[in-house]
């Protein structure tokens, strides 16, 4: 018997894997041209199919200008902002499992997260530094677009959408800032909302609506929490969809200087 | 004449048989018989048909011809009447030559008239019977299959339910309206070229973030306490430039008007204000200068607010009094 013989075992495993890849289940999982499909070969046609037939990749056109793949042109800043948003969503969902947005519980939960939850500290750090980095990449992306003149017709409106995305990113970051409910969070948000209170004519109303009261309280915490985990992500996703769609429709990524 | 592949013949025969309600074998045999080496003898257009509709011997409605002519006239730049006359002339020899018709539609110079078949019930039976293009009422037939079946069909009322006769919308002569300007661009496949670049960037950023998160602990100060205002109280770092401005100007100016008017509205308006179409840096020195000014200005203000402001939001030197920036407090103990 060959049981225990490493070579035979490997053969069997590869045989089993092979028969699984021949199964109707596997065949049906991938659209034509997927590299995961049996008998994939590298051909121009299949290279197109890989992009066209994948729900995620088909954000991209099948072909891009050669200069677009040069990293030094865009530095991938827009793509990285999007990626950081996804990373923040994933880590954020993890954090939501351990966090209660009430004044008595919030601080304790964050403290417990850092000390008694597996990978809790790492995930919280990822979420925090990732958020700071996202503010930075979105801002740098805007600067890059400006210096390339990539906001010129027909891309004017996409620039406007981009500015809205920057604002939403800042708001997401700012609302998240309060959630740990420590001295840093409380007073940073107090300073920030005080600035909003200086709005001419209806400054007090703006401040009241933001805080859910006349000063930062538990109401503010709940308000910022809902804005942070539900409302703002919802809005930003819609704007991102429009942004990406317009990138494609307005002629793909901008040309070289 | 081109050799028709067996499976196309079969498909065509099946479609016809379904439409006419006769056995497939019979249709196939007929097609085979007629598709023999010699070009099939075509029925000339019945004189009755062309007399009945003198304005459109090809069976194309007058208004469609006119629309085509108008579009073409606009492109070519001649008068509509002239183009209309030309089109009529082109269409005059009603049955297109067998060779031209049997060629696949992709053969650009040949008029793609054959692609659209006419079998609308409104047409007179004699008209439908005489027109060679009308012989395949099934829309799924392709050009090549259509071309070799110049067999008179039964009157339209024989067409069973569920089979939609095709209706001619318009006739577009190749290169008449569409202006194809193929400008060659240097393109590469997204897969793998762009995807690899993106994947690499993504991995590098993930790695950097993970390393960062292992080394740097996110701050968590004491529990929020309304009775104890820290000194200084600082906003998040991306608002510190604004907070810095607040110490120079009136709060309404620095806190609201500058960020919302110049910041938001001004930024959104950039593409509508800057109407200079060039993207060359040498052509847009002023725009670049302004933006660089904004960048350096906001960076300076943010750094000032972050590093050079101490208790009471007064100026300090970070090397003398330490840094008052709690975002990094748990990472480095400055004092």
XYZ file of C-alpha atoms in Angstrom:
592
model
C 0.000 0.000 0.000
C 1.159 3.465 -0.802
C -0.506 5.235 2.061
C 2.015 7.382 3.858
C 4.115 7.694 0.775
C 4.472 11.424 0.302
C 4.778 11.225 -3.440
C 1.611 9.177 -3.863
C -0.260 11.458 -1.510
C 0.659 14.508 -3.491
C -0.457 12.760 -6.652
C -3.796 11.956 -5.103
C -4.329 15.460 -3.884
C -3.593 16.900 -7.286
C -5.865 14.288 -8.845
C -8.685 15.239 -6.514
C -8.121 18.919 -7.184
C -8.156 18.197 -10.886
C -11.425 16.333 -10.763
C -12.915 19.129 -8.700
C -11.926 21.612 -11.347
C -13.674 19.442 -13.915
C -16.860 19.390 -11.851
C -19.940 21.292 -12.977
C -19.823 23.324 -9.762
C -16.387 24.713 -10.467
C -17.157 25.194 -14.140
C -20.263 27.180 -13.319
C -18.521 29.397 -10.777
C -16.444 31.298 -13.289
C -17.394 33.157 -16.398
C -15.609 32.369 -19.654
C -12.037 33.563 -19.772
C -11.423 33.312 -16.055
C -7.882 32.264 -15.246
C -9.363 29.894 -12.670
C -11.158 27.940 -15.353
C -9.655 24.737 -16.671
C -7.737 25.164 -19.896
C -7.140 28.896 -19.519
C -4.617 30.051 -22.017
C -2.965 33.428 -22.308
C -4.439 35.024 -25.391
C -5.549 38.580 -26.178
C -9.128 37.348 -26.185
C -8.820 35.786 -22.747
C -7.029 38.837 -21.404
C -10.092 40.833 -22.378
C -12.442 38.273 -20.860
C -10.614 38.375 -17.534
C -11.604 42.025 -17.180
C -15.021 41.897 -18.811
C -16.286 38.821 -17.041
C -15.340 39.712 -13.490
C -17.662 41.800 -11.385
C -14.804 43.611 -9.642
C -12.330 43.977 -12.464
C -14.850 45.338 -14.907
C -14.571 48.703 -13.216
C -11.586 48.813 -15.529
C -11.620 49.064 -19.290
C -10.196 46.082 -21.161
C -7.306 48.168 -22.361
C -5.596 51.186 -20.908
C -3.184 53.675 -22.323
C 0.348 52.478 -21.908
C 1.376 55.487 -19.858
C -1.415 54.721 -17.373
C 0.383 51.652 -16.114
C 3.469 53.720 -15.351
C 3.325 53.990 -11.596
C 4.959 57.399 -11.572
C 2.058 58.986 -13.459
C -0.839 58.588 -11.027
C 1.016 56.962 -8.144
C -2.155 54.893 -7.824
C -3.500 57.502 -5.403
C -7.146 57.265 -6.462
C -7.069 53.487 -6.412
C -5.357 53.488 -3.034
C -7.986 55.824 -1.598
C -10.640 53.362 -2.715
C -8.664 50.461 -1.333
C -8.243 52.222 2.008
C -11.985 52.818 2.082
C -12.549 49.081 1.681
C -9.939 48.312 4.331
C -11.647 50.766 6.682
C -15.013 49.182 6.000
C -13.703 45.725 6.841
C -11.848 46.779 9.984
C -14.783 48.997 10.923
C -17.206 46.089 10.788
C -14.861 44.166 13.066
C -14.814 47.057 15.535
C -18.602 47.362 15.491
C -18.885 43.919 17.060
C -17.210 45.181 20.229
C -18.444 48.734 20.514
C -21.528 50.296 22.076
C -22.126 53.956 21.239
C -23.240 55.127 24.655
C -21.392 57.490 26.948
C -20.918 54.996 29.804
C -19.934 52.040 27.582
C -17.942 53.464 24.670
C -14.669 54.119 26.480
C -14.742 50.797 28.334
C -15.394 48.946 25.078
C -12.481 50.589 23.306
C -10.233 49.857 26.247
C -11.362 46.228 26.338
C -10.881 45.999 22.604
C -7.231 46.913 22.994
C -6.580 44.543 25.857
C -8.848 41.513 25.742
C -9.940 40.958 22.139
C -7.773 38.875 19.817
C -6.187 41.213 17.276
C -8.412 43.964 18.660
C -5.561 46.371 19.181
C -4.131 45.676 15.729
C -7.463 46.152 14.000
C -8.152 49.384 15.867
C -4.709 50.687 14.942
C -5.264 49.677 11.311
C -8.564 51.520 11.328
C -7.119 54.665 12.851
C -3.916 54.931 10.827
C -5.732 53.807 7.691
C -8.211 56.637 8.178
C -5.451 59.218 8.546
C -3.748 57.770 5.485
C -6.983 57.939 3.500
C -7.375 61.652 4.235
C -3.836 62.053 2.988
C -4.222 59.954 -0.188
C -7.487 61.627 -1.154
C -5.873 65.024 -0.733
C -2.765 64.003 -2.676
C -4.964 62.468 -5.377
C -6.669 65.829 -5.752
C -3.312 67.574 -6.004
C -2.102 65.110 -8.609
C -5.249 65.647 -10.673
C -4.780 69.389 -10.452
C -1.155 69.351 -11.553
C -2.007 67.176 -14.541
C -4.856 69.469 -15.492
C -7.036 66.376 -15.449
C -10.104 68.362 -14.378
C -10.411 70.059 -17.773
C -13.298 69.305 -20.118
C -14.899 66.824 -20.292
C -13.921 66.020 -16.720
C -15.129 69.194 -14.954
C -18.021 67.567 -13.200
C -15.979 64.632 -12.000
C -13.706 67.123 -10.261
C -16.755 68.492 -8.444
C -17.733 64.972 -7.414
C -14.149 64.500 -6.254
C -14.300 67.591 -4.026
C -17.508 66.213 -2.492
C -15.675 62.935 -1.877
C -12.878 64.819 -0.114
C -15.418 66.569 2.089
C -17.139 63.270 2.870
C -13.782 61.698 3.716
C -13.055 64.510 6.165
C -16.507 64.162 7.708
C -16.086 60.402 8.044
C -12.768 60.902 9.746
C -14.118 63.638 12.006
C -17.202 61.675 13.100
C -15.000 58.671 13.838
C -12.739 60.841 15.946
C -15.325 61.150 18.718
C -16.103 57.461 19.064
C -13.345 56.392 21.524
C -14.903 58.880 23.963
C -11.638 59.870 25.598
C -10.311 63.331 26.366
C -8.708 63.610 22.913
C -11.982 62.750 21.166
C -14.177 64.935 23.308
C -12.134 68.122 23.061
C -11.118 67.729 19.428
C -14.781 67.445 18.509
C -15.628 70.342 20.802
C -13.078 72.503 18.999
C -14.268 71.286 15.605
C -17.962 71.851 16.242
C -17.226 75.233 17.810
C -15.746 76.211 14.450
C -18.962 75.121 12.742
C -20.849 77.250 15.285
C -19.282 80.374 13.805
C -21.361 79.955 10.658
C -23.004 83.307 9.978
C -26.780 83.621 10.489
C -27.527 80.047 11.556
C -24.331 78.998 13.296
C -26.052 77.930 16.513
C -28.518 75.817 14.594
C -25.726 74.065 12.701
C -23.928 73.374 15.937
C -27.106 72.121 17.596
C -27.870 69.780 14.712
C -24.324 68.403 14.725
C -24.210 67.864 18.473
C -27.795 66.914 19.141
C -27.668 69.427 21.989
C -25.787 72.525 22.992
C -22.604 70.672 23.893
C -20.989 67.293 23.286
C -23.040 64.647 25.108
C -24.087 61.051 24.762
C -26.543 62.210 22.120
C -23.619 63.498 20.091
C -21.911 60.159 20.415
C -24.922 58.292 19.061
C -25.365 60.879 16.317
C -21.746 60.698 15.214
C -21.829 56.917 15.418
C -24.799 56.603 13.059
C -23.276 59.166 10.723
C -19.960 57.360 10.841
C -21.042 53.769 10.301
C -24.164 54.190 8.188
C -25.089 57.520 6.714
C -21.757 58.843 5.471
C -20.525 55.498 4.074
C -23.842 55.179 2.252
C -23.499 58.620 0.708
C -19.825 58.249 -0.113
C -20.418 54.939 -1.893
C -22.966 56.596 -4.158
C -20.584 59.422 -4.953
C -17.747 56.965 -5.524
C -19.877 55.007 -7.968
C -20.577 58.184 -9.922
C -16.914 59.157 -9.715
C -15.634 55.868 -11.124
C -18.331 55.726 -13.759
C -17.473 59.225 -14.932
C -13.779 58.360 -15.067
C -14.670 55.678 -17.608
C -17.227 57.746 -19.515
C -15.085 60.866 -19.704
C -12.356 59.039 -21.550
C -10.564 56.908 -19.013
C -7.669 58.125 -16.989
C -6.122 61.329 -18.235
C -3.479 61.501 -20.896
C 0.163 62.384 -20.372
C 1.300 65.979 -20.435
C -19.559 31.462 -54.903
C -18.394 30.930 -51.375
C -18.807 27.497 -49.861
C -21.458 27.639 -47.116
C -20.481 25.631 -44.049
C -22.752 22.707 -43.338
C -23.917 23.911 -39.902
C -24.969 27.289 -41.256
C -26.979 25.674 -43.995
C -28.630 23.480 -41.440
C -29.447 26.330 -39.106
C -30.887 28.337 -41.946
C -32.974 25.390 -43.083
C -34.274 24.807 -39.594
C -35.310 28.397 -39.214
C -37.052 28.380 -42.540
C -38.775 25.120 -41.849
C -40.033 26.449 -38.550
C -41.319 29.573 -40.205
C -42.990 27.816 -43.098
C -44.154 24.759 -41.250
C -42.533 22.249 -43.570
C -40.080 19.455 -42.690
C -36.448 20.481 -42.301
C -35.242 17.849 -44.761
C -37.372 19.293 -47.506
C -36.040 22.807 -47.025
C -32.507 21.510 -46.752
C -32.846 19.602 -49.971
C -34.219 22.657 -51.703
C -31.389 24.799 -50.454
C -28.856 22.203 -51.500
C -30.393 21.968 -54.894
C -30.318 25.687 -55.418
C -26.996 26.287 -53.793
C -25.373 24.082 -56.389
C -22.190 25.382 -58.075
C -23.941 27.776 -60.440
C -25.231 31.037 -59.023
C -28.916 30.557 -58.551
C -31.232 31.943 -61.147
C -32.958 34.754 -59.415
C -36.444 35.862 -60.013
C -36.335 39.336 -61.433
C -38.459 41.812 -59.567
C -41.975 41.491 -60.760
C -42.872 44.517 -62.821
C -46.119 44.792 -60.942
C -44.273 45.368 -57.722
C -42.068 48.121 -59.020
C -45.017 49.770 -60.692
C -47.036 49.628 -57.543
C -44.430 51.609 -55.636
C -42.446 53.570 -58.121
C -40.929 55.796 -55.502
C -39.203 52.956 -53.750
C -38.396 50.062 -56.030
C -36.397 48.447 -53.258
C -39.361 48.477 -50.929
C -37.830 51.158 -48.738
C -40.396 53.664 -47.484
C -40.029 57.102 -48.913
C -39.557 58.880 -45.586
C -36.701 56.607 -44.599
C -34.931 57.218 -47.868
C -35.369 60.891 -47.286
C -33.994 60.735 -43.764
C -30.962 58.824 -44.987
C -30.439 61.335 -47.746
C -30.673 64.218 -45.320
C -28.124 62.704 -42.981
C -25.791 61.946 -45.831
C -26.243 65.377 -47.357
C -25.235 66.920 -44.074
C -22.066 64.889 -43.967
C -21.119 65.264 -47.587
C -22.255 68.845 -47.831
C -24.371 68.563 -50.954
C -28.066 69.165 -51.401
C -30.622 66.683 -50.148
C -32.305 66.303 -53.539
C -29.039 65.418 -55.191
C -28.197 62.772 -52.631
C -31.707 61.395 -52.818
C -31.389 61.021 -56.551
C -28.078 59.269 -56.099
C -29.501 56.835 -53.592
C -32.451 56.086 -55.865
C -30.030 55.395 -58.661
C -28.031 53.049 -56.467
C -31.103 51.177 -55.447
C -32.600 51.043 -58.923
C -31.236 47.635 -60.023
C -33.520 45.976 -57.573
C -32.062 42.501 -57.155
C -28.523 43.118 -55.971
C -25.935 41.115 -57.840
C -25.591 37.618 -56.484
C -21.903 37.951 -55.824
C -22.281 41.065 -53.753
C -25.101 39.622 -51.772
C -23.537 36.315 -51.004
C -20.459 37.978 -49.611
C -20.548 38.234 -45.841
C -21.855 41.481 -44.447
C -18.446 42.246 -43.012
C -17.215 42.854 -46.543
C -17.311 46.606 -46.173
C -17.674 48.060 -49.683
C -20.675 45.984 -50.620
C -23.917 47.689 -49.735
C -25.322 46.116 -46.593
C -28.797 46.260 -48.014
C -29.196 42.519 -47.783
C -28.844 42.573 -44.023
C -32.329 43.814 -43.473
C -35.019 41.634 -44.859
C -38.468 42.803 -45.800
C -41.432 40.688 -44.993
C -43.745 43.087 -43.296
C -47.343 42.027 -43.540
C -48.269 45.346 -45.076
C -46.332 44.544 -48.218
C -48.256 43.061 -51.073
C -47.828 39.307 -51.375
C -46.331 39.582 -54.825
C -43.802 42.020 -53.517
C -42.755 39.747 -50.697
C -42.599 36.780 -52.984
C -40.438 38.465 -55.544
C -37.945 40.060 -53.248
C -35.070 37.696 -52.717
C -34.245 39.224 -49.384
C -37.637 38.288 -48.067
C -36.955 34.608 -48.282
C -35.848 34.221 -44.694
C -38.372 35.618 -42.300
C -36.454 34.402 -39.262
C -34.507 37.237 -37.698
C -31.827 34.914 -36.407
C -30.618 34.165 -39.917
C -27.338 35.770 -40.692
C -26.237 37.365 -43.918
C -24.382 34.421 -45.313
C -27.288 32.069 -44.859
C -29.758 34.536 -46.259
C -27.849 34.999 -49.407
C -28.153 31.471 -50.703
C -31.841 30.979 -50.140
C -33.496 32.947 -52.869
C -36.552 30.808 -52.637
C -39.963 32.415 -52.856
C -41.725 32.238 -49.562
C -45.340 31.673 -48.931
C -47.537 34.747 -48.440
C -47.026 36.449 -45.081
C -50.271 35.187 -43.622
C -48.663 31.742 -43.513
C -46.116 32.923 -41.033
C -47.002 31.208 -37.784
C -47.453 33.011 -34.530
C -44.302 33.830 -32.631
C -42.210 34.406 -35.713
C -41.581 38.085 -36.114
C -41.170 39.288 -39.604
C -38.406 41.805 -39.951
C -39.092 45.373 -40.815
C -36.659 47.494 -42.690
C -35.731 50.558 -40.710
C -33.268 52.209 -42.971
C -30.594 51.517 -45.486
C -27.159 52.751 -44.689
C -24.590 52.583 -47.372
C -21.204 51.707 -46.027
C -19.243 54.851 -45.205
C -22.223 57.036 -46.055
C -22.990 58.471 -42.653
C -20.610 57.068 -40.124
C -17.295 58.818 -40.020
C -14.766 56.418 -38.664
C -11.718 58.186 -37.435
C -9.447 55.571 -36.028
C -6.693 57.342 -34.178
C -4.155 54.790 -33.096
C -3.357 54.954 -29.379
C -0.725 53.064 -27.536
C -2.724 50.708 -25.372
C -1.985 47.645 -23.320
C -4.239 45.039 -21.788
C -5.489 45.899 -18.313
C -4.905 42.283 -17.442
C -2.133 41.767 -16.594
C -0.327 45.091 -16.972
C -2.466 47.475 -14.904
C -3.759 44.834 -12.516
C -0.237 43.883 -11.507
C 0.690 47.496 -10.826
C -2.445 48.002 -8.748
C -2.025 44.760 -6.881
C 1.551 45.655 -6.017
C 0.558 49.102 -4.750
C -2.216 47.544 -2.690
C 0.102 44.971 -1.126
C 2.755 47.546 -0.321
C 0.249 49.846 1.379
C -1.249 46.943 3.322
C 2.179 45.860 4.477
C 3.162 49.376 5.502
C -0.103 49.850 7.389
C 0.236 46.562 9.230
C 3.816 47.335 10.258
C 2.720 50.809 11.309
C -0.173 49.419 13.334
C 2.049 46.959 15.127
C 4.556 49.663 16.049
C 2.309 52.656 16.667
C -0.406 52.384 19.240
C -3.523 54.435 18.482
C -4.084 56.984 21.233
C -6.571 56.395 24.011
C -6.368 59.050 26.696
C -8.359 59.239 29.898
C -12.140 58.946 29.851
C -13.907 61.998 28.457
C -14.307 64.552 31.209
C -16.362 67.691 30.670
C -14.875 69.396 33.695
C -11.284 69.125 32.644
C -10.339 70.996 29.505
C -6.937 69.881 28.271
C -4.493 72.627 27.495
C -4.080 73.015 24.592
C -7.265 71.627 23.004
C -6.522 70.718 19.453
C -8.776 69.662 16.574
C -7.927 66.620 14.433
C -4.743 67.310 12.472
C -6.514 67.971 9.144
C -8.382 70.834 10.806
C -5.332 72.194 12.613
C -4.562 74.525 9.727
C -7.989 76.050 10.256
C -7.489 76.237 13.993
C -4.240 78.016 13.306
C -6.102 80.486 11.097
C -8.574 81.008 13.930
C -5.815 82.465 16.064
C -5.177 85.147 13.444
C -8.625 86.046 12.167
C -12.143 86.513 13.347
C -13.818 83.112 13.844
C -16.431 83.816 11.187
C -13.696 84.501 8.663
C -11.263 81.762 9.602
C -13.675 79.101 10.749
C -16.427 79.363 8.195
C -15.892 81.757 5.327
C -12.396 80.661 4.376
C -13.028 76.911 4.509
C -16.522 76.887 3.023
C -16.274 79.668 0.458
C -12.685 79.467 -0.701
C -12.186 75.866 0.301
C -15.280 74.079 -0.925
C -17.006 76.362 -3.387
C -13.738 77.679 -4.725
C -12.381 74.220 -5.317
C -15.520 72.993 -7.023
C -15.451 76.032 -9.267
C -11.875 75.470 -10.458
C -12.776 73.720 -13.733
C -15.352 76.381 -14.561
C -13.048 79.289 -13.795
C -9.936 77.897 -15.412
C -11.019 77.737 -19.060
C -7.501 77.338 -20.382
C -7.730 74.127 -22.409
C -4.043 73.251 -22.245
C -2.698 70.699 -19.804
C 0.933 71.597 -20.414
C 2.585 73.002 -17.271
C 4.248 75.713 -19.313
C 0.823 76.992 -20.416
C -0.692 77.101 -16.964
C 1.951 78.746 -14.838
C -0.541 80.945 -13.015
C -2.875 78.073 -12.089
C 0.010 75.942 -10.908
C 1.436 78.828 -8.927
C -1.890 79.423 -7.178
C -2.363 75.777 -6.315
C 1.204 75.403 -5.083
C 0.677 78.461 -2.947
C -2.426 76.835 -1.473
C -0.594 73.564 -0.879
C 2.406 75.097 0.831
C 0.185 77.482 2.758
C -2.095 74.794 4.137
C 0.855 72.495 4.854
C 2.620 75.295 6.744
C -0.455 76.178 8.756
C -1.112 72.525 9.594
C 2.486 71.975 10.680
C 2.437 75.165 12.716
C -0.769 74.136 14.436
C 0.510 70.611 15.016
C 4.063 71.145 16.177
C 4.497 74.754 17.176
C 1.476 75.357 19.364
C 1.578 74.596 23.037
C -0.491 75.467 26.111
C -3.005 78.217 25.483
C -2.368 77.636 21.777
C 0.716 79.828 22.136
C 3.824 79.391 20.054
C 6.336 76.893 21.327
C 9.378 75.273 19.850
C 9.024 71.511 19.601
C 12.708 70.993 20.338
C 12.512 73.148 23.465
C 9.108 72.387 24.975
C 8.087 69.136 23.317
C 5.249 68.442 20.909
C 1.652 68.984 21.937
C -0.001 66.561 19.626
C -2.003 63.844 21.329
C -2.644 61.787 18.211
C 0.813 60.349 18.626
C 0.823 60.447 22.411
C 0.729 56.723 23.029
C 3.461 56.168 20.537
C 6.143 58.554 21.668
C 6.289 60.250 25.029
C 7.560 63.631 24.141
C 8.239 65.098 27.528
